[in-house]
Amino acid sequence: MDLSGSPESQGFEEVRAARPGPSRPGAANISIDFTTRHTLNPATGQPLGEVPVSTQEDVNTAVQHARQAFKTWSKTTYAERGKLLAAYADAIEHHLEDLQNLLVQEQGKPLGLAGIEFGVTLRWLRAFATMEVKEEILDENDERTIYQTFPPLGVCGGIVPWNWPILLGLGKVAPALLTSNTMILKPSPFTPYCGLKLGEIAMSIFPPGVFQVLSGGDDLGPMFTEHPDIDKIAFTGSIETGKKVMMSCAKTLKRVTLELGGNDPAIICEDVDIAKIVPKIATMAFMNSGQICMLIKRLYIHEKIYDEFRDAMVAFTKTIKTGNGFEPDVMVGPLQNSMQYEKVKDLYAEIGKCSWKTAFGGEIQEAAQGYFITPAIIDNPPDDSRIVTEEPFGPIVPLLKWRDESDVLERANSGKTGLGASVWSRDLARAERMARQVSAGSVWVNSHFDVAPNVPFGGHKWSGIGSEWGQTGLKAYCNSTSLWLWKKVFED
Ligand code: NAD
């Protein structure tokens, strides 16, 4: 698809439009001049609907509403808030079919995967609705009691990427609201539609100002991070942007949680059942067109089984269907936007330039209407090649050989990322021993990319700061107060 040179070359365009303002009883209709923009369906190149481009004034207004709402919301109980979160999950479920279709149109992922993302998000909302951060008694005697309490932070801003926007969005909103904060969510400029719809649905559930959604362009994120009256930013996105977010938040000493990029290794030992694990491993490499932070991005295979494993992986990958997410049996949809498409194309161009051997050559489908690239498997490239050291965020994965346990652990731990990692072996003691030596926020034995609402999720090194989910994640939306209560000071 050639959109180069067109205003839509980044995958969206902006237009100024005079629109009638909202009609209120007793007030004349007003006309407001505001900017809208739209994105393109990545599978067809067709424009999607118009959404607002929020301004600094809109951010200020939303923050004021959130601050006002915080006064009463922070006085509600866990039970009251949990009930509303559960009601919100029900309300989303009521619109599920439309929302899943919208997600396929704006994000490109296959319909089944859109169903999985929404299904997981609903489970998360319902699980958070039952969770609580309990205050603790740290010490107690006749004279005094010392409590640790966990009051909310205040107004939070959630900033979300385009690859997994529903879970990563509401996976921030639910813990923030449950712990009695208010939140303003900012979807990615590439995928604003479901986020706005979820904000609209929330209006019928939560009190005004408790949860708001603002869409906009590239300048909207900095308006959040710079705002003096936002207390915390929960950010998911690239390492590069994460660093900017942290620098910006430092000016007002905002709390920050950063969930950033990964380059997950999977270490395959020589004793595995190849036929059993290859379908799962290939799926965990190519799902969502490789555009998930915690997919398998480097596969270290023991030399004794390397050839057999490679051939089985190629045989499975040949069965993977690439296409429009609405077509049946598609596993690999389009890349989400032109920027990502160009990045992955550039990496595929390296195959020829660097003489990497391909076990399975991917194809860039230039003639297609959308941003389609089929999966590629690179056969034992050098450890310092881009395909090993960079996060591709596309359907391409390198296979690498290993012989020595300590050597493969060193290679797995090399580089600046540490998001997820896995070790695969029948020998659980050996696999656990190896897993404990990998530096990553989540490490799995005989699995990859398992997550749960009660389990913390985060990254080591440049893959992030802090955690989301679980008690650790809930506490990241709280201050800590040590409350010393002296009981006998005024006793005679
Ligand atoms: P990105 O960093 O370009 O954008 C993420 C969000 O930040 C978007 O909403 C964007 O509008 C906003 N943003 C851009 N510049 C900003 C600034 N200066 N200040 C504040 N906000 C700003 O990332 P992306 O391309 O949307 O997403 C892909 C990246 O996200 C990959 O690196 C992937 O690994 C990572 N990711 C990480 C996780 C995780 O949980 N660790 C999950 C999904 C994706």
Coordinates of C-alpha atoms and ligand atoms in Angstrom, one line a residue:
M1 CA 0.0 0.0 0.0
D2 CA 1.6 3.3 -1.0
L3 CA 0.4 6.2 1.1
S4 CA 3.7 8.0 1.1
G5 CA 3.4 11.7 0.5
S6 CA -0.3 11.8 1.4
P7 CA -1.5 13.5 4.5
E8 CA -2.4 10.0 5.7
S9 CA 1.2 8.7 5.5
Q10 CA 1.5 8.3 9.2
G11 CA -1.8 6.4 9.3
F12 CA -4.0 9.3 10.3
E13 CA -4.9 12.9 9.3
E14 CA -6.3 15.9 11.1
V15 CA -9.0 18.2 9.9
R16 CA -10.5 21.4 11.4
A17 CA -14.2 21.3 11.6
A18 CA -17.0 23.5 12.9
R19 CA -19.5 21.3 14.6
P20 CA -22.7 22.0 16.5
G21 CA -22.1 21.9 20.2
P22 CA -24.2 19.8 22.5
S23 CA -27.8 20.8 22.8
R24 CA -28.9 21.6 26.3
P25 CA -32.4 22.4 27.5
G26 CA -33.0 26.1 27.6
A27 CA -29.8 27.0 25.8
A28 CA -29.3 27.9 22.2
N29 CA -27.3 25.5 20.1
I30 CA -23.7 26.7 19.8
S31 CA -21.1 26.1 17.2
I32 CA -17.6 25.2 18.5
D33 CA -14.5 25.2 16.2
F34 CA -12.5 22.1 17.1
T35 CA -10.1 19.8 15.4
T36 CA -10.9 16.2 14.6
R37 CA -8.8 13.4 13.1
H38 CA -9.2 9.9 12.0
T39 CA -7.1 6.8 11.5
L40 CA -7.0 4.2 8.8
N41 CA -8.1 0.6 8.9
P42 CA -4.7 -1.1 8.7
A43 CA -6.2 -4.0 6.7
T44 CA -7.8 -1.9 4.0
G45 CA -6.3 1.6 4.1
Q46 CA -9.9 3.0 4.4
P47 CA -10.4 6.0 6.7
L48 CA -12.3 5.4 10.0
G49 CA -14.5 7.9 11.8
E50 CA -13.6 11.3 13.1
V51 CA -12.5 11.7 16.7
P52 CA -11.7 14.9 18.7
V53 CA -8.1 16.3 19.0
S54 CA -8.0 17.3 22.6
T55 CA -6.3 20.6 23.5
Q56 CA -4.5 21.9 26.6
E57 CA -7.8 23.5 27.6
D58 CA -9.6 20.1 27.4
V59 CA -6.9 18.5 29.5
N60 CA -7.2 21.3 32.1
T61 CA -11.0 20.9 32.2
A62 CA -10.7 17.1 32.5
V63 CA -8.2 17.4 35.4
Q64 CA -10.5 19.9 37.2
H65 CA -13.4 17.5 36.9
A66 CA -11.2 14.6 38.1
R67 CA -10.0 16.6 41.0
Q68 CA -13.6 17.6 42.0
A69 CA -14.8 14.0 41.6
F70 CA -11.9 12.7 43.8
K71 CA -13.2 14.6 46.8
T72 CA -16.2 12.3 47.1
W73 CA -14.9 9.2 45.2
S74 CA -12.0 8.9 47.7
K75 CA -14.6 8.6 50.5
T76 CA -16.4 5.6 49.1
T77 CA -15.7 2.1 50.2
Y78 CA -13.9 -0.8 48.4
A79 CA -17.3 -2.6 48.3
E80 CA -19.0 0.4 46.6
R81 CA -16.3 0.8 44.1
G82 CA -16.0 -2.9 43.4
K83 CA -19.7 -3.0 42.7
L84 CA -19.4 -0.3 40.1
L85 CA -16.4 -2.0 38.5
A86 CA -18.4 -5.2 38.2
A87 CA -21.4 -3.2 36.7
Y88 CA -19.0 -1.6 34.2
A89 CA -17.8 -5.1 33.1
D90 CA -21.5 -6.0 32.6
A91 CA -22.1 -2.9 30.6
I92 CA -19.1 -3.5 28.3
E93 CA -20.2 -7.1 27.8
H94 CA -23.6 -5.8 26.6
H95 CA -21.7 -4.1 23.7
L96 CA -19.2 -6.8 23.2
E97 CA -19.8 -7.7 19.6
D98 CA -19.7 -4.1 18.4
L99 CA -16.6 -3.4 20.4
Q100 CA -14.7 -6.5 19.1
N101 CA -15.6 -5.5 15.5
L102 CA -14.3 -2.0 16.2
L103 CA -11.1 -3.3 17.6
V104 CA -10.5 -5.4 14.5
Q105 CA -11.1 -2.4 12.3
E106 CA -8.9 0.0 14.2
Q107 CA -6.1 -2.3 15.4
G108 CA -6.1 -5.0 12.7
K109 CA -5.9 -8.0 14.9
P110 CA -8.0 -11.1 14.1
L111 CA -11.5 -11.2 15.4
G112 CA -10.8 -14.2 17.6
L113 CA -7.9 -12.4 19.2
A114 CA -10.0 -9.3 19.7
G115 CA -12.4 -11.6 21.5
I116 CA -9.6 -12.9 23.7
E117 CA -8.4 -9.4 24.5
F118 CA -11.9 -8.3 25.6
G119 CA -12.6 -11.6 27.4
V120 CA -9.3 -11.2 29.4
T121 CA -10.2 -7.6 30.2
L122 CA -13.6 -8.5 31.5
R123 CA -12.0 -11.1 33.7
W124 CA -9.5 -8.5 35.0
L125 CA -12.3 -6.0 35.8
R126 CA -14.3 -8.6 37.7
A127 CA -11.3 -9.8 39.6
F128 CA -10.2 -6.3 40.5
A129 CA -13.8 -5.7 41.7
T130 CA -13.2 -8.3 44.5
M131 CA -9.6 -7.1 45.5
E132 CA -8.6 -4.7 48.2
V133 CA -5.5 -3.1 49.7
K134 CA -5.9 -3.8 53.4
E135 CA -4.2 -1.5 55.9
E136 CA -1.9 -3.3 58.3
I137 CA -1.0 -3.1 62.0
L138 CA 2.8 -3.0 62.0
D139 CA 3.2 -3.0 65.8
E140 CA 0.8 -2.8 68.8
N141 CA 1.2 -2.7 72.5
D142 CA -0.6 -1.1 75.5
E143 CA 0.9 2.3 74.7
R144 CA 0.4 2.6 71.0
T145 CA -0.7 1.1 67.7
I146 CA 1.2 1.7 64.5
Y147 CA -0.8 1.3 61.3
Q148 CA 0.3 1.4 57.7
T149 CA -2.5 2.8 55.6
F150 CA -2.8 3.2 51.8
P151 CA -4.6 6.3 50.8
P152 CA -5.1 7.1 47.1
L153 CA -2.7 9.4 45.1
G154 CA -5.4 11.6 43.6
V155 CA -5.8 12.2 39.8
C156 CA -4.0 9.7 37.6
G157 CA -3.3 9.7 33.9
G158 CA -3.1 6.5 31.9
I159 CA -1.1 6.5 28.6
V160 CA -1.6 3.5 26.4
P161 CA 0.0 2.1 23.2
W162 CA -1.8 0.8 20.1
N163 CA -0.9 -2.9 20.2
W164 CA -3.1 -4.3 23.1
P165 CA -5.2 -1.2 23.9
I166 CA -8.1 -2.6 25.8
L167 CA -6.4 -4.7 28.4
L168 CA -3.5 -2.2 28.8
G169 CA -6.1 0.7 29.1
L170 CA -8.6 -0.8 31.5
G171 CA -5.8 -2.7 33.3
K172 CA -4.8 0.7 34.5
V173 CA -8.3 2.2 35.0
A174 CA -9.6 -0.6 37.2
P175 CA -6.8 -0.6 39.8
A176 CA -6.7 3.2 39.9
L177 CA -10.5 3.5 40.5
L178 CA -10.6 0.5 42.9
T179 CA -8.0 2.3 45.1
S180 CA -10.2 5.4 45.0
N181 CA -8.2 7.5 42.5
T182 CA -9.8 9.2 39.5
M183 CA -8.3 8.6 36.1
I184 CA -8.0 10.2 32.7
L185 CA -7.1 7.7 30.0
K186 CA -5.2 8.6 26.8
P187 CA -5.4 6.0 24.0
S188 CA -2.8 5.9 21.3
P189 CA -3.4 8.3 18.4
F190 CA -3.4 5.1 16.2
T191 CA -6.2 3.4 18.1
P192 CA -8.5 5.9 19.7
Y193 CA -11.9 4.4 18.9
C194 CA -12.5 1.6 21.5
G195 CA -10.9 3.7 24.2
L196 CA -13.4 6.5 23.6
K197 CA -16.3 4.1 23.4
L198 CA -15.2 2.5 26.7
G199 CA -15.2 6.0 28.2
E200 CA -18.7 6.6 26.9
I201 CA -20.0 3.4 28.4
A202 CA -18.3 4.3 31.7
M203 CA -20.4 7.5 31.9
S204 CA -23.5 5.5 32.7
I205 CA -21.7 3.7 35.5
F206 CA -19.3 6.0 37.4
P207 CA -20.0 9.4 38.9
P208 CA -18.9 12.3 36.6
G209 CA -15.2 13.0 36.5
V210 CA -14.2 9.6 38.0
F211 CA -13.1 8.1 34.7
Q212 CA -12.6 10.2 31.5
V213 CA -11.0 9.5 28.1
L214 CA -9.3 12.1 25.9
S215 CA -8.1 11.4 22.4
G216 CA -5.6 13.5 20.4
G217 CA -2.4 13.7 18.6
D218 CA 1.3 13.3 19.5
D219 CA 1.2 16.4 21.7
L220 CA -1.4 15.1 24.1
G221 CA 0.8 12.7 26.1
P222 CA 3.2 15.5 27.1
M223 CA 0.2 17.6 28.2
F224 CA -0.6 14.8 30.7
T225 CA 3.0 14.3 32.0
E226 CA 3.6 18.1 32.3
H227 CA 0.3 18.9 34.1
P228 CA 0.9 20.1 37.6
D229 CA -2.4 18.7 38.9
I230 CA -2.0 15.1 37.8
D231 CA -0.5 13.0 40.6
K232 CA 0.6 9.9 38.7
I233 CA 1.2 8.7 35.2
A234 CA 0.8 5.0 34.4
F235 CA 2.5 4.6 31.0
T236 CA 2.8 1.6 28.7
G237 CA 4.8 2.1 25.5
S238 CA 8.3 2.2 24.0
I239 CA 11.5 2.6 26.0
E240 CA 12.4 5.8 24.2
T241 CA 9.0 7.4 25.1
G242 CA 9.2 6.0 28.6
K243 CA 12.4 7.9 29.3
K244 CA 10.8 11.1 28.0
V245 CA 7.8 10.5 30.3
M246 CA 10.0 10.0 33.3
M247 CA 12.0 13.2 32.6
S248 CA 8.8 15.2 32.2
C249 CA 7.1 13.7 35.3
A250 CA 10.2 14.5 37.4
K251 CA 9.4 18.2 37.1
T252 CA 6.3 17.9 39.2
L253 CA 7.5 14.8 41.1
K254 CA 4.6 12.7 39.8
R255 CA 4.5 9.0 40.6
V256 CA 5.3 6.9 37.5
T257 CA 4.8 3.4 36.5
L258 CA 6.5 2.5 33.3
E259 CA 5.8 -0.7 31.3
L260 CA 8.2 -0.6 28.3
G261 CA 9.6 -2.7 25.5
G262 CA 10.9 -6.2 25.8
N263 CA 13.0 -8.7 23.8
D264 CA 11.9 -11.9 25.5
P265 CA 14.2 -15.0 25.2
A266 CA 12.9 -18.6 25.3
I267 CA 15.4 -21.3 26.2
I268 CA 14.6 -24.7 24.8
C269 CA 16.4 -27.6 26.5
E270 CA 17.2 -30.8 24.6
D271 CA 14.7 -33.0 26.5
V272 CA 11.5 -31.3 25.3
D273 CA 8.7 -32.9 23.3
I274 CA 9.2 -30.9 20.1
A275 CA 5.8 -31.7 18.5
K276 CA 4.0 -30.7 21.6
I277 CA 5.5 -27.3 22.2
V278 CA 6.2 -26.0 18.7
P279 CA 2.6 -24.8 18.0
K280 CA 2.5 -22.9 21.3
I281 CA 6.0 -21.4 20.8
A282 CA 5.2 -20.3 17.2
T283 CA 1.9 -18.8 18.3
M284 CA 3.7 -17.0 21.1
A285 CA 6.1 -15.5 18.5
F286 CA 3.7 -14.5 15.7
M287 CA 0.4 -13.7 17.6
N288 CA -0.9 -10.1 17.0
S289 CA 1.6 -10.0 14.1
G290 CA 4.4 -10.1 16.7
Q291 CA 3.2 -6.8 18.2
I292 CA 3.0 -7.7 21.8
C293 CA 5.7 -6.7 24.4
M294 CA 5.9 -10.1 26.0
L295 CA 6.0 -12.4 22.9
I296 CA 8.9 -14.7 22.3
K297 CA 11.5 -12.6 20.4
R298 CA 14.6 -14.8 20.6
L299 CA 14.6 -18.6 20.6
Y300 CA 17.6 -20.3 22.1
I301 CA 17.4 -24.0 21.1
H302 CA 19.8 -26.7 22.3
E303 CA 22.2 -27.8 19.5
K304 CA 21.2 -31.4 19.9
I305 CA 17.6 -30.7 18.7
Y306 CA 18.2 -27.5 16.8
D307 CA 17.6 -28.9 13.3
E308 CA 14.5 -31.0 14.2
F309 CA 13.0 -28.1 16.2
R310 CA 13.7 -25.6 13.3
D311 CA 12.0 -27.9 10.8
A312 CA 9.0 -28.4 13.0
M313 CA 8.7 -24.7 13.6
V314 CA 8.8 -24.0 9.8
A315 CA 6.2 -26.7 9.1
F316 CA 3.8 -25.1 11.7
T317 CA 4.5 -21.6 10.4
K318 CA 3.6 -22.7 6.9
T319 CA 0.1 -23.3 8.2
I320 CA -0.3 -19.8 9.6
K321 CA -2.8 -17.7 7.6
T322 CA -2.0 -14.0 7.1
G323 CA -4.9 -11.7 6.2
N324 CA -7.8 -9.3 7.2
G325 CA -8.8 -10.0 10.8
F326 CA -12.4 -10.6 9.7
E327 CA -11.4 -13.6 7.5
P328 CA -11.7 -17.0 9.2
D329 CA -8.6 -18.7 10.6
V330 CA -6.3 -15.7 10.2
M331 CA -3.6 -15.6 12.8
V332 CA -1.4 -12.8 11.5
G333 CA -3.3 -9.6 10.7
P334 CA -1.7 -6.4 9.2
L335 CA 0.9 -4.4 11.0
Q336 CA -1.0 -1.7 12.9
N337 CA 0.3 1.4 11.2
S338 CA 2.5 2.7 8.5
M339 CA 5.3 3.7 10.9
Q340 CA 5.5 0.1 12.2
Y341 CA 5.1 -1.4 8.7
E342 CA 8.1 0.7 7.5
K343 CA 10.2 -0.4 10.6
V344 CA 9.5 -4.1 10.0
K345 CA 10.1 -3.7 6.3
D346 CA 13.4 -2.2 7.1
L347 CA 14.3 -5.2 9.3
Y348 CA 13.2 -7.7 6.5
A349 CA 15.5 -5.7 4.2
E350 CA 18.4 -6.6 6.5
I351 CA 17.9 -10.3 5.7
G352 CA 19.4 -9.8 2.2
K353 CA 21.9 -7.1 3.3
C354 CA 23.3 -9.1 6.2
S355 CA 23.1 -12.5 4.4
W356 CA 21.0 -13.9 7.3
K357 CA 19.9 -17.5 6.4
T358 CA 16.1 -17.8 6.5
A359 CA 14.5 -21.0 7.7
F360 CA 11.3 -19.5 6.4
G361 CA 11.2 -16.4 4.4
G362 CA 8.5 -13.8 5.1
E363 CA 6.9 -11.8 2.4
I364 CA 6.0 -8.1 2.3
Q365 CA 2.7 -8.0 0.5
E366 CA 3.2 -4.7 -1.3
A367 CA 0.3 -5.2 -3.6
A368 CA -2.2 -5.6 -0.8
Q369 CA -4.5 -2.8 0.4
G370 CA -3.2 -3.1 4.0
Y371 CA 0.1 -3.4 5.9
F372 CA 0.6 -7.1 5.4
I373 CA 3.8 -9.0 6.1
T374 CA 3.9 -12.8 6.5
P375 CA 6.0 -14.5 9.2
A376 CA 9.8 -15.1 8.8
I377 CA 12.1 -17.3 10.8
I378 CA 15.8 -16.5 10.7
D379 CA 18.2 -19.4 11.0
N380 CA 21.0 -18.9 13.6
P381 CA 22.1 -15.3 12.9
P382 CA 25.0 -13.8 14.8
D383 CA 24.3 -12.7 18.4
D384 CA 25.0 -9.1 17.6
S385 CA 22.7 -8.8 14.6
R386 CA 19.7 -6.4 14.8
I387 CA 17.2 -9.3 14.7
V388 CA 18.7 -10.5 18.0
T389 CA 19.4 -7.3 19.8
E390 CA 16.3 -5.2 18.8
E391 CA 12.6 -5.7 19.6
P392 CA 11.2 -6.2 16.0
F393 CA 7.5 -5.8 16.9
G394 CA 6.7 -7.7 13.8
P395 CA 6.2 -11.4 12.7
I396 CA 9.9 -12.3 12.5
V397 CA 11.9 -14.3 15.0
P398 CA 15.5 -15.6 15.1
L399 CA 16.4 -19.2 16.1
L400 CA 19.8 -19.5 17.9
K401 CA 21.9 -22.5 19.0
W402 CA 23.2 -23.2 22.4
R403 CA 25.3 -25.9 24.1
D404 CA 26.4 -24.6 27.5
E405 CA 23.9 -23.7 30.3
S406 CA 25.8 -20.8 31.8
D407 CA 26.6 -19.4 28.3
V408 CA 22.9 -19.4 27.2
L409 CA 21.9 -17.7 30.4
E410 CA 24.4 -15.0 29.8
R411 CA 23.2 -14.5 26.2
A412 CA 19.5 -14.5 27.4
N413 CA 20.4 -11.8 30.0
S414 CA 22.4 -9.7 27.6
G415 CA 21.0 -6.4 26.5
K416 CA 19.0 -3.7 28.3
T417 CA 15.6 -5.3 28.4
G418 CA 14.1 -7.7 30.9
L419 CA 10.4 -8.0 30.5
G420 CA 9.6 -11.8 30.1
A421 CA 11.6 -15.0 29.6
S422 CA 10.9 -18.7 29.5
V423 CA 12.7 -22.0 30.0
W424 CA 11.4 -25.2 28.4
S425 CA 12.4 -28.7 29.8
R426 CA 11.0 -31.9 31.2
D427 CA 13.5 -31.6 34.0
L428 CA 11.6 -29.2 36.2
A429 CA 14.5 -28.8 38.7
R430 CA 16.9 -27.9 36.0
A431 CA 14.4 -25.5 34.3
E432 CA 13.6 -23.8 37.6
R433 CA 17.3 -23.5 38.4
M434 CA 17.8 -21.8 35.0
A435 CA 14.6 -19.7 35.3
R436 CA 15.8 -18.2 38.6
Q437 CA 18.9 -16.9 36.9
V438 CA 17.1 -14.9 34.2
S439 CA 16.6 -11.2 34.8
A440 CA 13.0 -10.5 33.8
G441 CA 9.8 -9.3 35.4
S442 CA 8.0 -12.5 34.5
V443 CA 9.7 -15.9 34.0
W444 CA 7.8 -19.0 33.0
V445 CA 8.8 -22.7 33.0
N446 CA 7.2 -24.6 30.0
S447 CA 5.0 -21.6 29.1
H448 CA 5.2 -18.0 28.0
F449 CA 3.1 -14.9 28.3
D450 CA 0.9 -16.0 31.2
V451 CA -0.6 -13.1 33.1
A452 CA -3.2 -12.7 35.8
P453 CA -4.9 -9.8 37.6
N454 CA -3.6 -10.9 41.0
V455 CA 0.0 -11.4 39.7
P456 CA 2.4 -8.4 39.4
F457 CA 3.5 -7.6 35.9
G458 CA 6.5 -5.4 35.1
G459 CA 10.0 -5.2 33.7
H460 CA 13.6 -5.3 34.9
K461 CA 16.3 -3.0 33.5
W462 CA 15.0 -0.8 30.6
S463 CA 11.7 -2.8 30.3
G464 CA 10.1 -0.7 33.0
I465 CA 9.9 0.8 36.5
G466 CA 7.3 -0.5 39.0
S467 CA 4.6 -3.1 38.4
E468 CA 1.0 -3.2 37.5
W469 CA -1.6 -5.7 38.8
G470 CA -1.5 -7.8 42.0
Q471 CA -1.2 -6.2 45.4
T472 CA 2.1 -4.6 44.2
G473 CA 0.2 -3.0 41.3
L474 CA -2.7 -1.8 43.5
K475 CA -0.2 -0.2 45.9
A476 CA 1.4 1.7 43.0
Y477 CA -1.8 3.8 43.0
C478 CA -1.5 4.5 46.8
N479 CA 0.5 6.6 49.1
S480 CA 1.8 4.9 52.2
T481 CA 1.0 6.5 55.6
S482 CA 2.5 5.3 58.9
L483 CA -0.1 6.2 61.4
W484 CA 1.2 6.2 65.1
L485 CA -1.6 6.2 67.6
W486 CA -0.5 6.9 71.2
K487 CA -3.3 5.8 73.5
K488 CA -2.3 6.7 77.1
V489 CA -0.8 10.2 76.9
F490 CA -3.8 11.8 78.6
E491 CA -4.5 9.1 81.1
D492 CA -4.1 10.1 84.7
Ligands
NAD1 P1 5.0 4.8 22.0 O1 6.0 4.9 23.1 O2 5.3 5.4 20.7 O3 3.6 5.4 22.5 C1 2.9 4.9 23.6 C2 1.9 6.0 24.1 O4 2.7 7.2 24.5 C3 1.0 6.5 23.0 O5 -0.3 6.8 23.6 C4 1.6 7.9 22.6 O6 0.7 8.8 22.1 C5 2.2 8.4 23.9 N1 3.3 9.3 23.8 C6 4.1 9.5 22.7 N2 5.1 10.4 23.0 C7 4.8 10.8 24.3 C8 5.5 11.8 25.2 N3 6.5 12.5 24.8 N4 4.9 11.9 26.4 C9 3.9 11.2 26.8 N5 3.2 10.3 26.0 C10 3.7 10.1 24.8 O7 4.7 3.2 21.9 P2 3.8 2.4 20.8 O8 4.5 2.4 19.5 O9 2.4 2.9 20.9 O10 3.8 0.9 21.5 C11 4.8 0.0 21.2 C12 5.8 -0.1 22.3 O11 5.1 -0.4 23.5 C13 6.7 -1.4 22.1 O12 8.0 -1.0 22.4 C14 6.2 -2.4 23.1 O13 7.1 -3.3 23.6 C15 5.7 -1.5 24.2 N6 4.7 -2.1 25.0 C16 5.1 -2.5 26.3 C17 4.2 -3.2 27.1 C18 4.5 -3.5 28.5 O14 3.6 -3.8 29.3 N7 5.7 -3.6 29.0 C19 2.9 -3.5 26.6 C20 2.6 -3.2 25.3 C21 3.6 -2.5 24.5

